[in-house]
Amino acid sequence: MYANPGDEQLMIPGSGFNIGATLTRPSGAALPARLPAVVLIPGSGAVDRDETVAGIPIFGQLAGRLAEAGFLVVRYDKRGVGQSGGRTESATLSDFAEDARAIVNWLSRRRDVDSKRIALVGHSEGSWVALLAAARENKVAALALLAAPSATGAELILEQQAHALAMANAPAAEREQKIALQKQIDRKS
């Protein structure tokens, strides 16, 4: 797990389970009593709080830089991953949005947080989660969307599946068969 100065490991109450998280605080003597806060929302898959991509703990590093800029930052393990309870296999975007809302509500009750300045930063699929959470939670003051999908969910699944099959060097006939099956599943949904 990536560590920044001022990191605190904690458990945040969620919907029937706890969410394992890291709170990164800014350091310095001239900080206001109430800080603006940022919740980092991870992308697709079984992602932990560091959102490691190609060996780089993207969220761990981002939390450190945001804290240096004066923000209190929460990054967390997705449900069913790392120290978070819950299950991933049946979770929907709506479920993930409720997890983000639980963190926003937890932050809004802290004495060191300016409850009028809580932002969500979603990465990839986390962008959709951030949009859903913000639409449902009036305590969210700002959004930042990083590498947000620009296609429908069905289109994105097809792109990801085609990429995975190509990376696995699957024969062309097998790739076509699996893509056709996915399209058939999408039509029935």
N, CA and C of each residue as an Amber inpcrd file, in Angstrom:
protein
   567
   0.8480000  -1.1720000   0.0000000   0.0000000   0.0000000   0.0000000
   0.8990000   1.2410000   0.0000000   0.5720000   2.1980000  -0.8420000
   1.3270000   3.4430000  -0.9510000   1.0480000   4.3170000   0.2760000
   2.0720000   4.9900000   0.7800000   1.8960000   5.8230000   1.9710000
   2.3960000   7.2390000   1.7200000   1.6060000   8.1930000   2.1450000
   1.9560000   9.6110000   2.1310000   2.1290000  10.0690000   3.5750000
   2.8940000  11.1420000   3.7890000   2.9170000  11.7120000   5.1340000
   1.4950000  12.1360000   5.5090000   1.1020000  11.8740000   6.7200000
  -0.2390000  12.2550000   7.1600000  -1.3160000  11.2450000   6.8330000
  -0.9590000  10.0790000   6.2900000  -1.9660000   9.0540000   5.9840000
  -2.4850000   8.4050000   7.2560000  -3.7760000   8.1340000   7.2500000
  -4.4230000   7.4230000   8.3600000  -5.2930000   6.3320000   7.7590000
  -5.0850000   5.0970000   8.1970000  -5.9050000   3.9750000   7.7350000
  -7.1780000   3.9500000   8.5630000  -8.3150000   3.7440000   7.9070000
  -9.5740000   3.7300000   8.6520000 -10.6230000   2.8720000   7.9840000
 -11.6970000   2.6540000   8.7110000 -12.8570000   1.9240000   8.2020000
 -14.0390000   2.8740000   8.2610000 -14.7360000   3.0130000   7.1400000
 -15.8900000   3.9050000   7.0440000 -17.1400000   3.0430000   6.9290000
 -18.1610000   3.2920000   7.7380000 -19.3970000   2.4970000   7.6380000
 -20.0570000   2.6880000   6.2750000 -20.3830000   1.5680000   5.6310000
 -21.0720000   1.5970000   4.3420000 -22.4630000   1.0220000   4.4780000
 -22.9720000   0.4750000   3.4030000 -24.3100000  -0.1240000   3.3850000
 -24.2220000  -1.5870000   3.8100000 -24.1500000  -1.8220000   5.1090000
 -24.1050000  -3.1860000   5.6220000 -22.7040000  -3.7550000   5.7570000
 -21.6920000  -2.9780000   5.4660000 -20.3120000  -3.4250000   5.6080000
 -19.4250000  -2.1880000   5.7500000 -18.1750000  -2.4170000   6.1340000
 -17.2260000  -1.3100000   6.2680000 -16.4010000  -1.1640000   4.9990000
 -16.0040000   0.0710000   4.7220000 -15.1830000   0.3950000   3.5580000
 -13.7850000   0.7290000   4.0630000 -12.8030000  -0.0650000   3.6480000
 -11.4260000   0.1920000   4.0180000 -10.9000000   1.3860000   3.2320000
 -10.3140000   2.3520000   3.9330000  -9.9080000   3.5870000   3.2730000
  -8.6410000   4.1540000   3.8880000  -8.0700000   5.1070000   3.1660000
  -6.9410000   5.8910000   3.6550000  -7.3320000   7.3570000   3.5820000
  -7.1250000   8.0590000   4.6830000  -7.3540000   9.4980000   4.7580000
  -5.9850000  10.1670000   4.7140000  -5.7860000  11.0300000   3.7240000
  -4.5240000  11.7620000   3.6040000  -4.7870000  13.2130000   3.9600000
  -4.0440000  13.6960000   4.9530000  -4.2310000  15.0620000   5.4470000
  -3.1060000  15.9590000   4.9400000  -3.4520000  17.2190000   4.7230000
  -2.3780000  18.1720000   4.4230000  -1.5700000  18.4410000   5.6890000
  -0.3300000  18.8210000   5.5040000   0.4860000  19.1800000   6.6620000
   0.7740000  20.6720000   6.6010000   1.0950000  21.2380000   7.7190000
   1.4180000  22.6560000   7.7650000   0.7160000  23.3280000   8.9220000
   1.3260000  24.3500000   9.4220000   0.8050000  25.0450000  10.5940000
  -0.3160000  26.0170000  10.2590000  -0.3760000  26.5180000   9.0350000
  -1.3340000  27.5700000   8.6800000  -2.5850000  27.0260000   7.9980000
  -3.0260000  25.8490000   8.3910000  -4.2090000  25.2600000   7.7640000
  -5.4810000  25.8070000   8.3970000  -6.5280000  25.9750000   7.5940000
  -7.8030000  26.4010000   8.1810000  -8.3800000  25.2910000   9.0660000
  -9.3000000  25.6520000   9.9420000  -9.9230000  24.6690000  10.8400000
 -10.7320000  23.6480000  10.0520000 -11.3520000  24.0920000   8.9650000
 -12.1540000  23.2000000   8.1240000 -11.5480000  23.1640000   6.7270000
 -11.2650000  21.9560000   6.2620000 -10.5910000  21.7750000   4.9730000
 -11.5600000  21.3200000   3.8900000 -11.3000000  21.6940000   2.6380000
 -12.0420000  21.0930000   1.5390000 -11.6160000  19.6250000   1.4210000
 -12.5150000  18.7770000   0.9810000 -12.2220000  17.3450000   0.9140000
 -12.4780000  16.7960000  -0.4790000 -11.7350000  15.7410000  -0.8100000
 -11.8480000  15.0600000  -2.0930000 -11.9780000  13.5640000  -1.8370000
 -12.9130000  12.9210000  -2.5400000 -13.0560000  11.4650000  -2.5180000
 -12.6110000  10.9550000  -3.8750000 -11.6160000  10.0700000  -3.8940000
 -11.1200000   9.4720000  -5.1330000 -11.8840000   8.1750000  -5.3830000
 -12.5550000   8.0850000  -6.5340000 -13.4160000   6.9370000  -6.8510000
 -12.7540000   6.0830000  -7.9380000 -12.4520000   4.8210000  -7.6130000
 -11.7090000   3.9680000  -8.5450000 -12.5300000   3.4950000  -9.7380000
 -11.8030000   3.0270000 -10.7540000 -12.4120000   2.5380000 -11.9900000
 -12.8510000   1.0800000 -11.8980000 -13.0050000   0.4610000 -13.0570000
 -13.5790000  -0.8840000 -13.1370000 -12.6160000  -1.9490000 -12.6240000
 -13.2010000  -3.0600000 -12.2550000 -12.4340000  -4.2020000 -11.7920000
 -12.2420000  -4.1950000 -10.2870000 -11.4910000  -5.1760000  -9.8250000
 -11.2020000  -5.3320000  -8.3980000 -10.0530000  -4.3990000  -8.0440000
 -10.4010000  -3.1440000  -7.7560000  -9.3980000  -2.0980000  -7.5730000
  -9.2780000  -1.7150000  -6.1040000  -8.0190000  -1.6240000  -5.6520000
  -7.8090000  -1.1700000  -4.2770000  -7.6510000   0.3490000  -4.2450000
  -7.4360000   0.8720000  -3.0610000  -7.4120000   2.3260000  -2.8370000
  -6.3010000   3.0500000  -3.5810000  -5.2530000   2.3520000  -3.9810000
  -4.1550000   3.0180000  -4.6720000  -4.3750000   3.1340000  -6.1850000
  -5.3600000   2.3930000  -6.7290000  -5.6630000   2.4360000  -8.1720000
  -4.3640000   2.2880000  -8.9730000  -3.6430000   1.2010000  -8.7010000
  -2.3530000   0.9770000  -9.3350000  -2.5270000   0.6010000 -10.8050000
  -1.8480000   1.3510000 -11.6800000  -1.8820000   1.1020000 -13.1220000
  -0.4320000   1.0020000 -13.5970000  -0.0900000  -0.1090000 -14.2450000
   1.2700000  -0.3350000 -14.7530000   2.3080000  -0.1490000 -13.6460000
   1.9660000  -0.6140000 -12.4330000   2.8850000  -0.5400000 -11.3100000
   2.9550000   0.8140000 -10.6230000   2.1370000   1.7680000 -11.0740000
   2.1570000   3.1170000 -10.4930000   0.9060000   3.3080000  -9.6410000
   1.0550000   3.6100000  -8.3480000  -0.1090000   3.8220000  -7.4670000
  -0.7230000   5.2050000  -7.7220000  -1.5060000   5.2950000  -8.7860000
  -2.0490000   6.5690000  -9.2600000  -2.7810000   7.3240000  -8.1480000
  -3.7340000   6.6660000  -7.4750000  -4.5050000   7.3530000  -6.4400000
  -3.6560000   7.6660000  -5.2100000  -2.7160000   6.8060000  -4.8730000
  -1.8350000   7.0880000  -3.7500000  -1.0410000   8.3630000  -3.9970000
  -0.4920000   8.4770000  -5.1950000   0.2820000   9.6760000  -5.5360000
  -0.6200000  10.9030000  -5.6600000  -1.7830000  10.7410000  -6.2790000
  -2.7160000  11.8590000  -6.4370000  -3.1680000  12.3820000  -5.0670000
  -3.4400000  11.4730000  -4.1440000  -3.8460000  11.8900000  -2.7920000
  -2.7590000  12.7430000  -2.1440000  -1.5100000  12.3540000  -2.3120000
  -0.4140000  13.1220000  -1.7490000  -0.3180000  14.5240000  -2.3320000
  -0.4700000  14.6270000  -3.6350000  -0.3880000  15.9550000  -4.2700000
  -1.5890000  16.8270000  -3.8980000  -2.7670000  16.2380000  -3.8010000
  -3.9490000  17.0090000  -3.3900000  -3.8010000  17.4820000  -1.9400000
  -3.2470000  16.6350000  -1.0910000  -3.0160000  17.0410000   0.3030000
  -2.0130000  18.1880000   0.3580000  -0.9870000  18.1320000  -0.4680000
  -0.0170000  19.2330000  -0.5220000  -0.6950000  20.5410000  -0.9390000
  -1.7580000  20.4420000  -1.7290000  -2.5020000  21.6210000  -2.1810000
  -3.5450000  22.0720000  -1.1570000  -3.6460000  21.3650000  -0.0210000
  -4.5380000  21.7930000   1.0460000  -5.8430000  21.0400000   1.1690000
  -5.9750000  19.9170000   0.4650000  -7.2000000  19.1200000   0.5330000
  -7.0290000  17.9280000   1.4620000  -8.0950000  17.5560000   2.1480000
  -8.1710000  16.3100000   2.8890000  -8.6990000  15.2930000   1.8770000
  -8.0430000  14.1460000   1.7290000  -8.3640000  13.2130000   0.6430000
  -8.6760000  11.8220000   1.1970000  -9.7480000  11.2120000   0.6640000
 -10.0770000   9.8290000   0.9920000  -9.9700000   9.0020000  -0.2800000
  -9.2060000   7.9210000  -0.1870000  -9.1880000   6.9210000  -1.2500000
  -9.5490000   5.5940000  -0.5900000 -10.2230000   4.7240000  -1.3370000
 -10.7720000   3.5360000  -0.6780000 -10.7230000   2.3060000  -1.5710000
 -10.7720000   1.1320000  -0.9150000 -10.8590000  -0.1420000  -1.6160000
 -12.3110000  -0.3310000  -2.0570000 -12.5170000  -0.7390000  -3.3160000
 -13.8800000  -1.0220000  -3.7620000 -14.4620000  -2.1560000  -2.9250000
 -15.7780000  -2.2220000  -2.8820000 -16.4210000  -3.2860000  -2.1020000
 -15.9020000  -4.6530000  -2.5490000 -15.6240000  -5.5080000  -1.5500000
 -15.1200000  -6.8570000  -1.8170000 -13.6350000  -6.9160000  -2.1460000
 -12.9390000  -5.7930000  -2.0610000 -11.5140000  -5.7320000  -2.3920000
 -10.7460000  -5.2390000  -1.1650000  -9.5420000  -5.7520000  -0.9720000
  -8.6980000  -5.2770000   0.1270000  -9.4030000  -5.3880000   1.4630000
  -9.5240000  -4.2710000   2.1600000 -10.1260000  -4.2700000   3.4850000
 -11.6050000  -3.9160000   3.4810000 -12.1970000  -3.7420000   2.3010000
 -13.6310000  -3.4240000   2.2380000 -14.4660000  -4.6890000   2.2060000
 -15.5860000  -4.6300000   2.9300000 -16.5320000  -5.7340000   2.9010000
 -17.3820000  -5.6510000   1.6400000 -18.4500000  -6.4220000   1.6370000
 -19.3280000  -6.4410000   0.4760000 -18.8240000  -7.3930000  -0.5900000
 -19.5830000  -7.4730000  -1.6680000 -19.2500000  -8.3970000  -2.7520000
 -19.2130000  -7.6400000  -4.0660000 -18.2390000  -7.9710000  -4.8860000
 -18.0940000  -7.2820000  -6.1690000 -18.9240000  -7.8950000  -7.2840000
 -19.0910000  -9.2040000  -7.2670000 -19.6830000  -9.8750000  -8.4250000
 -21.1360000  -9.4910000  -8.7010000 -21.8540000  -9.0420000  -7.6930000
 -23.2530000  -8.6560000  -7.9140000 -23.4520000  -7.1370000  -7.8170000
 -22.3720000  -6.3910000  -7.6210000 -22.4810000  -4.9370000  -7.4390000
 -22.7300000  -4.2330000  -8.7690000 -23.5550000  -3.2050000  -8.7110000
 -23.8700000  -2.3930000  -9.8770000 -23.2330000  -1.0070000  -9.7120000
 -23.2960000  -0.2100000 -10.7580000 -22.8170000   1.1680000 -10.6510000
 -23.5760000   1.9030000  -9.5520000 -24.8500000   1.6080000  -9.4260000
 -25.6610000   2.2210000  -8.3840000 -25.1440000   1.8510000  -6.9950000
 -24.7500000   0.5940000  -6.8000000 -24.1840000   0.1660000  -5.5180000
 -22.8840000   0.9100000  -5.2270000 -22.0340000   1.0410000  -6.2440000
 -20.7700000   1.7490000  -6.0540000 -21.0240000   3.2300000  -5.7390000
 -22.0710000   3.8030000  -6.3430000 -22.4250000   5.1970000  -6.0440000
 -22.8620000   5.3360000  -4.5870000 -23.5700000   4.3490000  -4.0670000
 -23.9720000   4.3820000  -2.6580000 -22.7560000   4.3040000  -1.7430000
 -21.7350000   3.5560000  -2.1510000 -20.5000000   3.5030000  -1.3590000
 -19.8490000   4.8890000  -1.3180000 -19.7950000   5.5520000  -2.4680000
 -19.2230000   6.9060000  -2.5180000 -20.0400000   7.8710000  -1.6580000
 -21.3540000   7.7480000  -1.7110000 -22.2240000   8.6020000  -0.8820000
 -21.9700000   8.3740000   0.6020000 -21.7500000   7.1190000   0.9930000
 -21.4630000   6.8210000   2.4040000 -20.2030000   7.5620000   2.8460000
 -19.2070000   7.6180000   1.9740000 -17.9670000   8.3110000   2.3090000
 -18.2050000   9.8200000   2.3800000 -18.9810000  10.3560000   1.4390000
 -19.3080000  11.7960000   1.4690000 -20.0270000  12.1410000   2.7660000
 -20.9920000  11.3430000   3.1480000 -21.7360000  11.6130000   4.3860000
 -20.8430000  11.4950000   5.6170000 -19.9450000  10.5280000   5.6260000
 -18.9940000  10.3830000   6.7190000 -18.1080000  11.6290000   6.8050000
 -17.6080000  12.0920000   5.6570000 -16.7730000  13.2980000   5.6380000
 -17.5420000  14.5220000   6.1280000 -18.7930000  14.6450000   5.7090000
 -19.5700000  15.8430000   6.0470000 -19.8030000  15.9910000   7.5460000
 -19.6640000  14.9010000   8.2900000 -19.8560000  14.9530000   9.7470000
 -18.5570000  15.2450000  10.5130000 -17.4390000  15.2980000   9.8120000
 -16.1530000  15.5450000  10.4740000 -15.9800000  17.0310000  10.7670000
 -15.4290000  17.3230000  11.9130000 -15.2080000  18.7210000  12.3180000
 -14.1100000  19.4070000  11.5030000 -13.1990000  18.6210000  10.9240000
 -12.0990000  19.2240000  10.1720000 -12.3970000  19.3570000   8.6770000
 -13.6520000  19.0600000   8.2730000 -14.0450000  19.1310000   6.8580000
 -15.0480000  20.2580000   6.6520000 -14.8250000  21.0440000   5.6220000
 -15.7970000  22.0500000   5.1970000 -16.8620000  21.3080000   4.3930000
 -17.9970000  21.0310000   5.0050000 -19.0260000  20.1960000   4.3830000
 -19.6310000  20.8190000   3.1220000 -19.3530000  22.0850000   2.8750000
 -19.8350000  22.7390000   1.6560000 -18.8150000  22.6300000   0.5130000
 -17.6680000  21.9800000   0.7930000 -16.6240000  21.8560000  -0.2280000
 -16.0880000  20.4150000  -0.2780000 -16.9800000  19.5070000  -0.6380000
 -16.6050000  18.1020000  -0.8280000 -16.7180000  17.7940000  -2.3140000
 -15.6330000  17.2820000  -2.8790000 -15.5880000  16.9730000  -4.3100000
 -15.3880000  15.4780000  -4.5250000 -15.8840000  14.9940000  -5.6580000
 -15.6540000  13.6240000  -6.0860000 -14.7600000  13.6530000  -7.3160000
 -13.7570000  12.7700000  -7.3380000 -12.8920000  12.6040000  -8.4970000
 -13.0120000  11.1460000  -8.9230000 -13.6390000  10.9140000 -10.0660000
 -13.8330000   9.5570000 -10.5600000 -12.8950000   9.2520000 -11.7110000
 -12.3320000   8.0500000 -11.6780000 -11.4410000   7.6090000 -12.7510000
 -12.1070000   6.4900000 -13.5420000 -12.1340000   6.6110000 -14.8650000
 -12.6830000   5.5980000 -15.7560000 -14.1320000   5.3000000 -15.3530000
 -14.4580000   4.0400000 -15.0460000 -15.8100000   3.6980000 -14.6010000
 -16.2000000   4.5070000 -13.3660000 -15.2090000   4.8760000 -12.5560000
 -15.4640000   5.7020000 -11.3820000 -16.0700000   7.0520000 -11.7510000
 -15.8920000   7.4800000 -12.9850000 -16.5240000   8.7240000 -13.4470000
 -18.0410000   8.5670000 -13.4680000 -18.5030000   7.4230000 -13.9740000
 -19.9500000   7.1590000 -13.9670000 -20.4620000   7.0900000 -12.5340000
 -19.6890000   6.4350000 -11.6700000 -20.0640000   6.3180000 -10.2580000
 -20.1540000   7.7060000  -9.6230000 -19.1740000   8.5520000  -9.9170000
 -19.1710000   9.9160000  -9.3650000 -20.3970000  10.6920000  -9.8410000
 -20.7470000  10.5730000 -11.1080000 -21.9260000  11.2690000 -11.6280000
 -23.1990000  10.8020000 -10.9260000 -23.3420000   9.4940000 -10.7540000
 -24.5180000   8.9550000 -10.0570000 -24.5730000   9.4230000  -8.6120000
 -23.4340000   9.3480000  -7.9290000 -23.3950000   9.7590000  -6.5190000
 -23.7330000  11.2390000  -6.3810000 -23.1870000  12.0690000  -7.2480000
 -23.4470000  13.5160000  -7.1800000 -24.9100000  13.8320000  -7.4750000
 -25.5210000  13.0670000  -8.3760000 -26.9360000  13.2970000  -8.6940000
 -27.8350000  12.9590000  -7.5040000 -27.3820000  12.0520000  -6.6460000
 -28.1840000  11.6040000  -5.5050000 -27.8350000  12.3100000  -4.1990000
 -26.6800000  12.9750000  -4.1600000 -26.1860000  13.5180000  -2.9010000
 -25.9130000  15.0150000  -3.0280000 -26.7180000  15.8330000  -2.3460000
 -26.5550000  17.2830000  -2.4650000 -25.3380000  17.8130000  -1.7030000
 -24.6390000  16.9670000  -0.9730000 -23.4310000  17.4020000  -0.2610000
 -22.2070000  17.4470000  -1.1820000 -22.3530000  16.9660000  -2.4070000
 -21.2430000  16.9960000  -3.3610000 -21.2300000  18.3630000  -4.0370000
 -20.1170000  19.0810000  -3.8730000 -20.0040000  20.4450000  -4.4010000
 -19.3130000  20.5010000  -5.7550000 -18.5070000  19.4900000  -6.0880000
 -17.7500000  19.5350000  -7.3370000 -17.4310000  18.1220000  -7.8130000
 -17.1940000  18.0170000  -9.1170000 -16.8280000  16.7430000  -9.7490000
 -15.6180000  16.9530000 -10.6440000 -14.7560000  15.9480000 -10.6930000
 -13.6990000  15.8880000 -11.7000000 -13.7350000  14.4670000 -12.2530000
 -13.7640000  14.3490000 -13.5630000 -13.8650000  13.0460000 -14.2080000
 -12.5930000  12.8050000 -15.0080000 -11.8730000  11.7290000 -14.6820000
 -10.6100000  11.4050000 -15.3220000 -10.7760000  10.1750000 -16.2000000
 -10.4190000  10.2750000 -17.4670000 -10.5030000   9.1560000 -18.4060000
 -11.9140000   8.5570000 -18.4070000 -12.9080000   9.4230000 -18.4020000
 -14.3030000   8.9770000 -18.3770000 -14.6610000   8.2820000 -19.6940000
 -15.3970000   7.1780000 -19.6220000 -15.8320000   6.5130000 -20.8500000
 -16.7070000   7.4440000 -21.6900000 -16.5250000   7.3550000 -22.9960000
 -17.3110000   8.2060000 -23.8940000 -18.2210000   7.3740000 -24.7770000
 -18.5570000   6.1910000 -24.3090000 -19.4310000   5.2790000 -25.0430000
 -20.4570000   4.7260000 -24.0660000 -21.4460000   4.0440000 -24.6090000
 -22.4060000   3.3820000 -23.7310000 -21.7190000   2.2060000 -23.0410000
 -22.3430000   1.7070000 -21.9990000 -21.7920000   0.5530000 -21.3000000
 -21.6320000  -0.6450000 -22.2190000 -22.6290000  -0.8910000 -23.0680000
 -22.5670000  -2.0270000 -23.9960000 -21.4050000  -1.8690000 -24.9800000
 -21.2300000  -0.6600000 -25.4870000 -20.1200000  -0.4130000 -26.4190000
 -18.7730000  -0.5810000 -25.7240000 -18.7000000  -0.1200000 -24.5000000
 -17.4600000  -0.2200000 -23.7340000 -17.1020000  -1.6790000 -23.4690000
 -18.0800000  -2.4890000 -23.1110000 -17.8390000  -3.9210000 -22.8650000
 -17.2880000  -4.5790000 -24.1290000 -17.8880000  -4.2590000 -25.2770000
 -17.4040000  -4.8380000 -26.5380000 -15.9660000  -4.4200000 -26.8210000
 -15.6570000  -3.1460000 -26.6080000 -14.2850000  -2.6660000 -26.8260000
 -13.3070000  -3.3700000 -25.8920000 -13.6820000  -3.4900000 -24.6160000
 -12.7960000  -4.1320000 -23.6500000 -12.6010000  -5.6120000 -23.9780000
 -13.6830000  -6.2680000 -24.3890000 -13.5920000  -7.6810000 -24.7260000
 -12.7170000  -7.8840000 -25.9650000 -12.8940000  -7.0630000 -26.9780000
 -12.0740000  -7.1710000 -28.1920000 -10.6010000  -6.9460000 -27.8610000
 -10.3290000  -5.9610000 -27.0080000  -8.9490000  -5.6890000 -26.6090000
  -8.3540000  -6.8710000 -25.8440000  -9.1040000  -7.4170000 -24.8910000
  -8.6130000  -8.5490000 -24.0970000  -8.3350000  -9.7660000 -24.9770000
  -9.2170000 -10.0270000 -25.9390000  -9.0160000 -11.1570000 -26.8480000
  -7.7960000 -10.9430000 -27.7380000  -7.5960000  -9.7260000 -28.1920000
  -6.4220000  -9.4190000 -29.0130000  -5.1390000  -9.5790000 -28.1990000
  -5.1570000  -9.1040000 -26.9450000  -3.9750000  -9.2180000 -26.0820000
  -3.6550000 -10.6800000 -25.7560000  -4.6930000 -11.5240000 -25.7350000
  -4.5090000 -12.9480000 -25.4500000  -4.1290000 -13.7230000 -26.7090000
  -3.9950000 -13.0130000 -27.8270000  -3.6700000 -13.6390000 -29.1170000
  -4.6730000 -14.7270000 -29.5010000  -5.9420000 -14.5040000 -29.1810000
  -6.9840000 -15.4630000 -29.5490000  -7.1060000 -15.4960000 -31.0760000
  -7.3480000 -16.6700000 -31.6260000  -7.5270000 -16.7590000 -33.0830000
  -8.7060000 -15.8830000 -33.5390000  -8.6260000 -15.4000000 -34.7630000
  -9.6500000 -14.4920000 -35.2980000 -11.0430000 -15.0980000 -35.1980000
 -11.1830000 -16.3950000 -35.4930000 -12.5040000 -17.0360000 -35.4430000
 -13.0700000 -17.0170000 -34.0240000 -12.2080000 -17.2700000 -33.0410000
 -12.6530000 -17.2520000 -31.6420000 -13.0620000 -15.8390000 -31.2200000
 -12.2810000 -14.8420000 -31.6420000 -12.6190000 -13.4530000 -31.3040000
 -13.9800000 -13.0850000 -31.8800000 -14.1950000 -13.4060000 -33.1490000
 -15.4730000 -13.0930000 -33.7970000 -16.6280000 -13.7830000 -33.0970000
 -16.4360000 -15.0630000 -32.7230000 -17.4830000 -15.8240000 -32.0410000
 -17.8310000 -15.1880000 -30.6900000 -16.8380000 -14.8100000 -29.9130000
 -17.0920000 -14.2400000 -28.5900000 -17.7190000 -12.8490000 -28.6880000
 -17.3060000 -12.0670000 -29.6500000 -17.8940000 -10.7400000 -29.8490000
 -19.3470000 -10.8930000 -30.2880000 -19.6140000 -11.8380000 -31.1740000
 -20.9960000 -12.0800000 -31.6290000 -21.8690000 -12.5150000 -30.4500000
 -21.3410000 -13.3600000 -29.5830000 -22.0950000 -13.8010000 -28.4090000
 -22.3940000 -12.6210000 -27.4880000 -21.4110000 -11.7450000 -27.2740000
 -21.6330000 -10.5810000 -26.4220000 -22.7120000  -9.6800000 -27.0160000
 -22.6990000  -9.4890000 -28.3280000 -23.7280000  -8.6670000 -28.9910000
 -25.1010000  -9.2950000 -28.8180000 -25.1680000 -10.6270000 -28.8920000
 -26.4450000 -11.3270000 -28.6830000 -26.9300000 -11.1330000 -27.2520000
 -26.0370000 -11.2150000 -26.3040000 -26.3970000 -10.9890000 -24.8870000
 -26.9090000  -9.5690000 -24.7050000 -26.2240000  -8.6080000 -25.3250000
 -26.6350000  -7.1900000 -25.2120000 -28.0330000  -6.9670000 -25.7780000
 -28.3570000  -7.6280000 -26.8770000 -29.6960000  -7.4650000 -27.4860000
 -30.7960000  -8.0020000 -26.5750000 -30.5000000  -9.0450000 -25.7940000
 -31.4880000  -9.6610000 -24.9130000 -31.6450000  -8.8810000 -23.5930000
 -30.6800000  -8.0290000 -23.2860000 -30.7290000  -7.2970000 -22.0030000
 -31.7050000  -6.1660000 -22.0340000
